[in-house]
Tab-separated table of C-alpha atoms in Angstrom:
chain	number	residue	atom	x	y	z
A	270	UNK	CA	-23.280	-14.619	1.742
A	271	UNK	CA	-21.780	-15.336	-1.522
A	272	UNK	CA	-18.106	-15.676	-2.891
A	273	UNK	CA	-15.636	-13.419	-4.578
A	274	UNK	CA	-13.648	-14.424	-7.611
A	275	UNK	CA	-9.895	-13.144	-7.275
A	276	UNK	CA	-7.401	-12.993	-9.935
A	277	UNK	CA	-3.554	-12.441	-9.603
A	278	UNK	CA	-1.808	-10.729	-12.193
A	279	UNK	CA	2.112	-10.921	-11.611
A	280	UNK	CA	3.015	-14.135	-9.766
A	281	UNK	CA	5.997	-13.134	-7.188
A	282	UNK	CA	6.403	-12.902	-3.538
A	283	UNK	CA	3.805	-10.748	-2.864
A	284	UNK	CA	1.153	-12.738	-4.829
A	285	UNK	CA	2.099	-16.088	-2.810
A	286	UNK	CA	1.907	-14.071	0.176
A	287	UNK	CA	-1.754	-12.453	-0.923
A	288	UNK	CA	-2.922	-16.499	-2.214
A	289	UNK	CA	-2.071	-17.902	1.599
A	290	UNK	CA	-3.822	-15.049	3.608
A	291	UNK	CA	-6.888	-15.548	0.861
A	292	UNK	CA	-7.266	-19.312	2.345
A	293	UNK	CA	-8.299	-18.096	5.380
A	294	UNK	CA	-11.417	-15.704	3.846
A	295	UNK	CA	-14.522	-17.825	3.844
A	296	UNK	CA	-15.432	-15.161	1.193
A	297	UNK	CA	-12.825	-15.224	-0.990
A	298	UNK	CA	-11.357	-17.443	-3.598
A	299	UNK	CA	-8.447	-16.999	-6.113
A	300	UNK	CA	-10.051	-18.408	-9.297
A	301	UNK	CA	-7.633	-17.287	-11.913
A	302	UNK	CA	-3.997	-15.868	-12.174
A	303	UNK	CA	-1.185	-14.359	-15.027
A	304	UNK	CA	2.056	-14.721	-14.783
A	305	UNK	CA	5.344	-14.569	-17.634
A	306	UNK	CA	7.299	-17.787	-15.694
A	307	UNK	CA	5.312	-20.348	-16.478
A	308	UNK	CA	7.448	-23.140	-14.286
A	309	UNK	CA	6.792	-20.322	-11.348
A	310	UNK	CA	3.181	-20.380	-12.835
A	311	UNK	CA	2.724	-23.687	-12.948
A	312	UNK	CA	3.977	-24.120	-9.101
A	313	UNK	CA	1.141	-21.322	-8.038
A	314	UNK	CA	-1.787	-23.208	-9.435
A	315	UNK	CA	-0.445	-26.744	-7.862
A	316	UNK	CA	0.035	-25.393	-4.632
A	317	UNK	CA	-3.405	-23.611	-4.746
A	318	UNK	CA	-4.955	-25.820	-6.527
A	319	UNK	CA	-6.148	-23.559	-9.478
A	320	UNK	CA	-8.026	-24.739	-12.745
A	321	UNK	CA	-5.689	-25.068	-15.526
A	322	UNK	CA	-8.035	-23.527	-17.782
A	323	UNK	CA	-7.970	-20.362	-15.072
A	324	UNK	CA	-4.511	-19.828	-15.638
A	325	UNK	CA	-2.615	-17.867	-18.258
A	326	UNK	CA	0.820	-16.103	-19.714
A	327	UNK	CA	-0.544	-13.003	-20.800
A	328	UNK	CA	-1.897	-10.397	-17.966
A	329	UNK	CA	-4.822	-9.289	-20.793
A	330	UNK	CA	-6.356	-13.047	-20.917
A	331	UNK	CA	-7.157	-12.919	-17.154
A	332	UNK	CA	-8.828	-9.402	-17.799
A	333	UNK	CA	-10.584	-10.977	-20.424
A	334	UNK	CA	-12.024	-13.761	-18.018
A	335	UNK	CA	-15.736	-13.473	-17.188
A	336	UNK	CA	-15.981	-15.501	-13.842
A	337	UNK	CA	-13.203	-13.083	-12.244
A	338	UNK	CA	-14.406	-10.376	-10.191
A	339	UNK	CA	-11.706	-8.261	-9.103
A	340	UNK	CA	-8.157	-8.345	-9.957
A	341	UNK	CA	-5.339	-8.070	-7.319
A	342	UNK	CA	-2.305	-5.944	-9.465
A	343	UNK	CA	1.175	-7.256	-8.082
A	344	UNK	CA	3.867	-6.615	-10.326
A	345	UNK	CA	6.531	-4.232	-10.269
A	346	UNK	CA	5.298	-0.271	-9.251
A	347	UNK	CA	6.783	0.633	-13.011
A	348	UNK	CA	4.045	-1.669	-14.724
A	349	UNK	CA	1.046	-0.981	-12.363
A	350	UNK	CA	-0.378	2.210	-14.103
A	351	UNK	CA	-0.738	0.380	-17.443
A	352	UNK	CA	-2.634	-3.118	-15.639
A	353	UNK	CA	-4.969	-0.150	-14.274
A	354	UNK	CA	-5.795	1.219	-16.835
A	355	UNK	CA	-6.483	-2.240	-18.673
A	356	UNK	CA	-8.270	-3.619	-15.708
A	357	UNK	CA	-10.594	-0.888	-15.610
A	358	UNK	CA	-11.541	-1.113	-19.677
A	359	UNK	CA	-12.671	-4.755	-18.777
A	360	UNK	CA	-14.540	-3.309	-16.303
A	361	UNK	CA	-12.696	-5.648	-13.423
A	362	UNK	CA	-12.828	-4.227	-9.963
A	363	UNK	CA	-8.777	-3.203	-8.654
A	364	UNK	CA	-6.575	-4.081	-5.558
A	365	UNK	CA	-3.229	-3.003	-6.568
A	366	UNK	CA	-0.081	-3.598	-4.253
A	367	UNK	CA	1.437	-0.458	-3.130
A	368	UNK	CA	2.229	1.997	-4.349
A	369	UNK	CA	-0.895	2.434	-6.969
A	370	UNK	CA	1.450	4.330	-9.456
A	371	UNK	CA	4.917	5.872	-8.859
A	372	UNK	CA	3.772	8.942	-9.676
A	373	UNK	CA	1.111	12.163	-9.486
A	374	UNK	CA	1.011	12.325	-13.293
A	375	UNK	CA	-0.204	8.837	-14.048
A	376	UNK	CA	-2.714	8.566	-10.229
A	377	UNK	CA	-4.081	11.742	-12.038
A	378	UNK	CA	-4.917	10.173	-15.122
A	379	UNK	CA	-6.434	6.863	-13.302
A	380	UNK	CA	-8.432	9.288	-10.768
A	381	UNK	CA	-9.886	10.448	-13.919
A	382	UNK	CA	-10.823	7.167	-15.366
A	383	UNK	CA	-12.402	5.840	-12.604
A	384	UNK	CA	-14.730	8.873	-12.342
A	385	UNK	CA	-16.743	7.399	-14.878
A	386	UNK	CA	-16.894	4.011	-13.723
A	387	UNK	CA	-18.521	1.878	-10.927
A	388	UNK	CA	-15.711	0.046	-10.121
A	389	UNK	CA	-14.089	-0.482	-6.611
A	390	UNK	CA	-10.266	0.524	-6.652
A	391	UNK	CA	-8.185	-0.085	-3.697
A	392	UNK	CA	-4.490	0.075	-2.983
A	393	UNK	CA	-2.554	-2.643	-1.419
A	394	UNK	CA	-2.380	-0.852	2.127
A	395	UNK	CA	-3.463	-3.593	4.469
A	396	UNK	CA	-2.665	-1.571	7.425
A	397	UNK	CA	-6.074	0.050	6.813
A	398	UNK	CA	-8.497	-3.086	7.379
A	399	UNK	CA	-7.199	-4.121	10.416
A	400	UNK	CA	-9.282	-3.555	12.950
A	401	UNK	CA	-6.744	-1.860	15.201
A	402	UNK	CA	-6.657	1.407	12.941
A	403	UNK	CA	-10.354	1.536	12.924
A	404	UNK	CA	-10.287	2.315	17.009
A	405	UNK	CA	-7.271	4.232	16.690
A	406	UNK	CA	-9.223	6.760	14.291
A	407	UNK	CA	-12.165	6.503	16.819
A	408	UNK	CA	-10.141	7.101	19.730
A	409	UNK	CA	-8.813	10.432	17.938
A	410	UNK	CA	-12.087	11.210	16.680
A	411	UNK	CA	-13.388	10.548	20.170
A	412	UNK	CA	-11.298	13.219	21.857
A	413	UNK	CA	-9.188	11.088	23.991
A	414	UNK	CA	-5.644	13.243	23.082
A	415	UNK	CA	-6.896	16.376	22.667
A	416	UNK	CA	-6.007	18.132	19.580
A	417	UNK	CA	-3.496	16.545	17.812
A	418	UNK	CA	0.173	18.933	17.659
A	419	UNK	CA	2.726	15.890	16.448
A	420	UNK	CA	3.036	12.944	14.797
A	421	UNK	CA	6.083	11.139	14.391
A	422	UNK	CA	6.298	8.165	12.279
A	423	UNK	CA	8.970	5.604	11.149
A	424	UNK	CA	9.327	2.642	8.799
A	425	UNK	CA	13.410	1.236	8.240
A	426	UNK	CA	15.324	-1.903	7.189
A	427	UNK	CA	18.523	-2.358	6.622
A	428	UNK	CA	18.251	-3.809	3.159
A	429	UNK	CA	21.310	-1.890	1.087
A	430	UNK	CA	23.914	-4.501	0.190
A	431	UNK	CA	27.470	-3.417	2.299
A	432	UNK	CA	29.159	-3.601	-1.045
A	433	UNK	CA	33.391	-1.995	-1.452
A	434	UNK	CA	34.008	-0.186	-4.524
A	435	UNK	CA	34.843	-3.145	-6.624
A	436	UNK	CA	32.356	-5.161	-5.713
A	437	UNK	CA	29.454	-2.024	-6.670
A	438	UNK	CA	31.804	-1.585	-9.893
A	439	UNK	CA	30.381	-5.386	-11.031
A	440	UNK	CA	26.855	-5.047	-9.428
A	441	UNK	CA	26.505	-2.439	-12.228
A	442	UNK	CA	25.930	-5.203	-14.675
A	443	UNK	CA	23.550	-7.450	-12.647
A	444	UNK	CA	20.433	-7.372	-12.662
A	445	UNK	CA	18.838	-4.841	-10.341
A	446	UNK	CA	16.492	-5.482	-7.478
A	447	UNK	CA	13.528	-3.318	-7.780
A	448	UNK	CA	14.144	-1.856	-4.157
A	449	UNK	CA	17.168	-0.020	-6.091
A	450	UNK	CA	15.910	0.363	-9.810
A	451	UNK	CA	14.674	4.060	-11.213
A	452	UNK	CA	13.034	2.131	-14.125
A	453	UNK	CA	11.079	-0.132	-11.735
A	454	UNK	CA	9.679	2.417	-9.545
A	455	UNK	CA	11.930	1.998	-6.732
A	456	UNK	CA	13.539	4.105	-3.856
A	457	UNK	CA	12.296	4.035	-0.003
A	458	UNK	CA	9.845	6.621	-0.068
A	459	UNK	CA	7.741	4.879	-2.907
A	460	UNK	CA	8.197	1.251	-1.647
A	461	UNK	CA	7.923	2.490	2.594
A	462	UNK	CA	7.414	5.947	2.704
A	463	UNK	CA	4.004	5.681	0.783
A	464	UNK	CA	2.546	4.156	4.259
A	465	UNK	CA	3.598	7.221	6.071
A	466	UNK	CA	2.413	9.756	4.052
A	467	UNK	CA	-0.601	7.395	4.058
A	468	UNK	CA	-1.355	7.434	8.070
A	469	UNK	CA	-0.288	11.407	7.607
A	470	UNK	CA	-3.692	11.387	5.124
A	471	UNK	CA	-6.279	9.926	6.926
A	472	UNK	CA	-5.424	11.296	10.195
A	473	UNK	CA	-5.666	14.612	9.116
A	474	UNK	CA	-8.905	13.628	7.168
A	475	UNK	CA	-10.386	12.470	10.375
A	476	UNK	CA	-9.996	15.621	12.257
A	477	UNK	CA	-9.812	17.998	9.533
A	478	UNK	CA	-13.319	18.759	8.110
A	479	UNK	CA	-12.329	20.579	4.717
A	480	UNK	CA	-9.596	19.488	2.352
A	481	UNK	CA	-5.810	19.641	4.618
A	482	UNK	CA	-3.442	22.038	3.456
A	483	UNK	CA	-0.439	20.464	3.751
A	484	UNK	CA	3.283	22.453	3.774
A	485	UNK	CA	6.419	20.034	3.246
A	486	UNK	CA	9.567	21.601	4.809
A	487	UNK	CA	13.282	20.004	5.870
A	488	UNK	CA	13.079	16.994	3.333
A	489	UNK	CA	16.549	15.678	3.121
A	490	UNK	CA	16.983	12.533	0.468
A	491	UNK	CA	20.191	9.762	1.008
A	492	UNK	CA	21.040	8.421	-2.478
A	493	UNK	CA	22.873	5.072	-3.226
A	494	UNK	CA	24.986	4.438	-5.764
A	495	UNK	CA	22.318	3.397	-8.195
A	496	UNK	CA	20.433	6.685	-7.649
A	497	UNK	CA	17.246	6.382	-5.623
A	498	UNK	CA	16.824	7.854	-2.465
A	499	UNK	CA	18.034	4.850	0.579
A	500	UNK	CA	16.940	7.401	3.397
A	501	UNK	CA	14.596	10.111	3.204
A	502	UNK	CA	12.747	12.571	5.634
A	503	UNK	CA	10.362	14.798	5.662
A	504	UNK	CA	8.409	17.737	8.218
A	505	UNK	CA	4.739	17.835	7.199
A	506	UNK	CA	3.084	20.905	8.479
A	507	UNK	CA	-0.969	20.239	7.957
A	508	UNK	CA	-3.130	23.493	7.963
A	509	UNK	CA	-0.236	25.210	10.049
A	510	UNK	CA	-1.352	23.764	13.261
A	511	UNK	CA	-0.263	19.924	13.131
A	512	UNK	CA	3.509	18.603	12.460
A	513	UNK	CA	3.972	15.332	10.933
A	514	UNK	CA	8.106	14.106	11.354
A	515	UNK	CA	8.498	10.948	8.782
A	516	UNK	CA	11.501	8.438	8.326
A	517	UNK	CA	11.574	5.892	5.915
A	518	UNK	CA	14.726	4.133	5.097
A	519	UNK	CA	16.855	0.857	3.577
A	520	UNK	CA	20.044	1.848	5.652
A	521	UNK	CA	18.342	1.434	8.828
A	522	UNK	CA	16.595	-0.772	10.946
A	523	UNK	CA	13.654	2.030	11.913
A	524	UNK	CA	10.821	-0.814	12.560
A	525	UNK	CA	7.524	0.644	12.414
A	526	UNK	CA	6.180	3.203	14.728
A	527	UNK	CA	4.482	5.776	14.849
A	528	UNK	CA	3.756	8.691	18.107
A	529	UNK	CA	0.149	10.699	18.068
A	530	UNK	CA	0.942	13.622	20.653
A	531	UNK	CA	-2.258	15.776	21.509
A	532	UNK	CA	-2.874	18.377	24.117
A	533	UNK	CA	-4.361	15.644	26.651
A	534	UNK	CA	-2.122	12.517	25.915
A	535	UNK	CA	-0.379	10.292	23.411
A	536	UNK	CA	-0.681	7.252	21.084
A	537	UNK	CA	2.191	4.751	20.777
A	538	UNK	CA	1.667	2.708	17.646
A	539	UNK	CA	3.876	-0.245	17.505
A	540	UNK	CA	3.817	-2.458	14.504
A	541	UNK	CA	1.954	0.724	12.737
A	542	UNK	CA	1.918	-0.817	8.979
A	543	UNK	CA	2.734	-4.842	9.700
A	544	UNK	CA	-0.288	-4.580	12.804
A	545	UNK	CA	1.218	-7.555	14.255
A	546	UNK	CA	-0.063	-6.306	17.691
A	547	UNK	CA	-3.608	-5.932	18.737
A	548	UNK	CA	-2.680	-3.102	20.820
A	549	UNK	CA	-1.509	0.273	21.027
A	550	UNK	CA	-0.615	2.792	23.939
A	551	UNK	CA	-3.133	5.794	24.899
A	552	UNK	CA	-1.102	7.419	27.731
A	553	UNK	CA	1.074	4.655	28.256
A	554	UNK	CA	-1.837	2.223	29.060
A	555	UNK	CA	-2.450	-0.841	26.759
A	556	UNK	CA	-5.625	-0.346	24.533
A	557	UNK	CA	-6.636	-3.543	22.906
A	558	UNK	CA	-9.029	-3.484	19.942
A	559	UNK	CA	-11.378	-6.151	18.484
A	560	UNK	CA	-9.529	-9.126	17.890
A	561	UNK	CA	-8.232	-9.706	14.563
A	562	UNK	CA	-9.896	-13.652	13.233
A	563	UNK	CA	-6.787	-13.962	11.302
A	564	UNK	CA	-3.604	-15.070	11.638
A	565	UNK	CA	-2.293	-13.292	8.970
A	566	UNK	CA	-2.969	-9.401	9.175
A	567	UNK	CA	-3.559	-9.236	4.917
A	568	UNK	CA	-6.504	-11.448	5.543
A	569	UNK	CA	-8.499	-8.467	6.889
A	570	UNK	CA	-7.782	-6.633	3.839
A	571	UNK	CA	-8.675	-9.288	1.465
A	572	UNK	CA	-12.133	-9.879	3.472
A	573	UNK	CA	-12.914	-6.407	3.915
A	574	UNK	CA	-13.061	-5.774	0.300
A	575	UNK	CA	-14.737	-9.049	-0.468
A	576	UNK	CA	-17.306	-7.910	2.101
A	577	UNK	CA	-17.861	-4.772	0.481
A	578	UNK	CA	-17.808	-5.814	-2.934
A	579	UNK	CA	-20.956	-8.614	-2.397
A	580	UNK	CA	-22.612	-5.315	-0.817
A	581	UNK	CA	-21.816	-3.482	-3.421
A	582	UNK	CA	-19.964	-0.941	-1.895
A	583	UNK	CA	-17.651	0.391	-4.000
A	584	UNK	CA	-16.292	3.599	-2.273
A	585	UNK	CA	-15.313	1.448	0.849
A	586	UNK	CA	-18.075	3.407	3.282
A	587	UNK	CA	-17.542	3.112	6.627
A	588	UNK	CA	-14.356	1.845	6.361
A	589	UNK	CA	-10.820	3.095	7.496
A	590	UNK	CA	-9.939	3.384	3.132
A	591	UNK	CA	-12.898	5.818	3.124
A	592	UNK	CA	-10.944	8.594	4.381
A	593	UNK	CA	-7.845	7.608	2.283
A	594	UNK	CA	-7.350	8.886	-1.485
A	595	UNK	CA	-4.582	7.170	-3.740
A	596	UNK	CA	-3.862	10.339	-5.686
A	597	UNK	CA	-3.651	13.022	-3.259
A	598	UNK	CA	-1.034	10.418	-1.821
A	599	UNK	CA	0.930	10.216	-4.443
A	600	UNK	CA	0.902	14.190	-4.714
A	601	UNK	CA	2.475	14.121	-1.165
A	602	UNK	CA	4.588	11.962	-1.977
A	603	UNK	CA	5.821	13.734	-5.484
A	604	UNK	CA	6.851	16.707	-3.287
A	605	UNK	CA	8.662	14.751	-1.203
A	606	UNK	CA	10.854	12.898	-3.696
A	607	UNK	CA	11.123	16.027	-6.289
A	608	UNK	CA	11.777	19.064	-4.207
């Protein structure tokens, strides 16, 4: 069928994590990556065995590369507008980890860019190639609630250091963790939020014909000590009939899960964003989709995209991501962190 060329810009946690589920797809190979560490660098390409010559310290020599196909964007939110925007001057198709920007603004300006180009751009919301989400969509499509009236969905871990006032006095001066870092895009609603506001989307594009109106009421922010919100929710009203309840937070442990109420029955979701179930609830009754080949649930995403970029696909048809735009996300979730 062919093979895709992948290269890694930013070489962290979440681009080990993206390399291993990559080893799985029979269509997929990371060729190339960039990264400023170069011991951590050096590490990467020995442990996945990647050409010297394929690896590199600055982001813009990967770019430059001609046997990479598509780059997979995964450092900090604050930098990923700019390796966009570069990415798509070399003309290199885009999987960037979420979220795609940390704000409308700059998703605006990208939206706009990619207008004029062929290219595929994704956003690193694996949730969306599992095959689980697929049949959830069709179930809703397919009647089986009745008209949707509520969703309620959740995403929380306890992640905010128990620190006493001394202790947060000295933390000042450390370095910050992204999680809790203005500058680096951080905050829960950008780093967890960003998936709810995400299911909130394509549900509503899957029953809704024309473009959703969507009304955000009772938002109510929790800010830490180094000023992003640790607990935020929201009441999404979508074209005054359908009520969306979200909850993402770093102060508790929320898991993941999500509630579809309709007129004729309800969808439990556990596991909504991890999907490390095969299964959800329709009326308390265990529905089991297609069985996922993978071990690891990012390995759908990675093949999916493969798969549609040796068919040349480049607006994801047919596919969960189809009904799924990055910028009127990030609009969403704008209102909801700047009310």
């Amino acid at each position: 069928m062919g093979l895709v060329n992948w290269g890694i810009i930013g070489i962290g946690e979440m681009a080990n994590n993206f390399a291993e589920s990559a080893t799985d797809v029979g269509i997929a190979q990371i060729k190339g990556i960039a990264g400023k560490n170069a011991n951590r660098t050096n590490k990467f390409q020995q442990k996945f065995s990647i050409q010297k010559k394929f690896c590199f310290s600055d982001y813009e020599d990967l770019l430059k590369c001609e046997e990479i196909d598509i780059i997979y964007i995964a450092v900090t939110n604050n930098l990923h507008f700019s390796w966009i925007k570069k990415a798509i001057e070399y003309d290199k198709h885009i999987l960037v980890e979420k979220p795609a920007t940390i704000n409308a603004k700059e998703s605006h300006q990208i939206y706009d860019l990619l207008r004029f180009k062929n290219l595929l751009f994704c956003e690193g919301l694996m949730f969306m190639h599992h095959p689980r989400t697929k049949l959830l969509l069709n179930t809703i499509k397919e009647g089986k609630i009745g008209s949707i009236t509520k969703i309620s969905s959740s995403f929380g871990c306890g992640v905010v250091p128990k620190l006493n006032f001394f202790k947060r006095q000295i933390d000042k001066f450390k370095r910050q963790n992204r999680l809790f870092s203005n500058k680096l895009g951080g905050g829960c609603i950008l780093d967890l939020g960003c998936y709810l506001t995400s299911i909130t989307q394509i549900i509503s594009n899957t029953t809704i014909t024309e473009e959703p109106i969507y009304n955000l009421k009772n938002r109510l922010l929790n800010f830490s000590y180094k000023n992003v919100e640790v607990d935020a929710t929201v009441e999404i009203e979508v074209d005054f009939k359908t009520t969306f309840n979200l909850h993402c937070s770093f102060t508790q442990n929320l898991g993941e899960q999500t509630i579809i109420e309709g007129t004729d029955g309800v969808i439990s979701l556990p596991s909504s964003w991890s999907c490390n179930k095969d299964i959800f609830l329709l009326n308390k009754k265990y529905t089991l989709c297609e069985s996922s080949p993978f071990v690891n649930p990012f390995s759908n995403q990675i093949e999916n995209i493969s798969k549609c970029l040796l068919e040349h696909n480049y607006k994801l048809k047919n596919e969960v991501y189809s009904f799924y735009d990055f910028h009127s996300n990030m609009k969403l979730i704008d209102s909801w962190k700047n009310y």
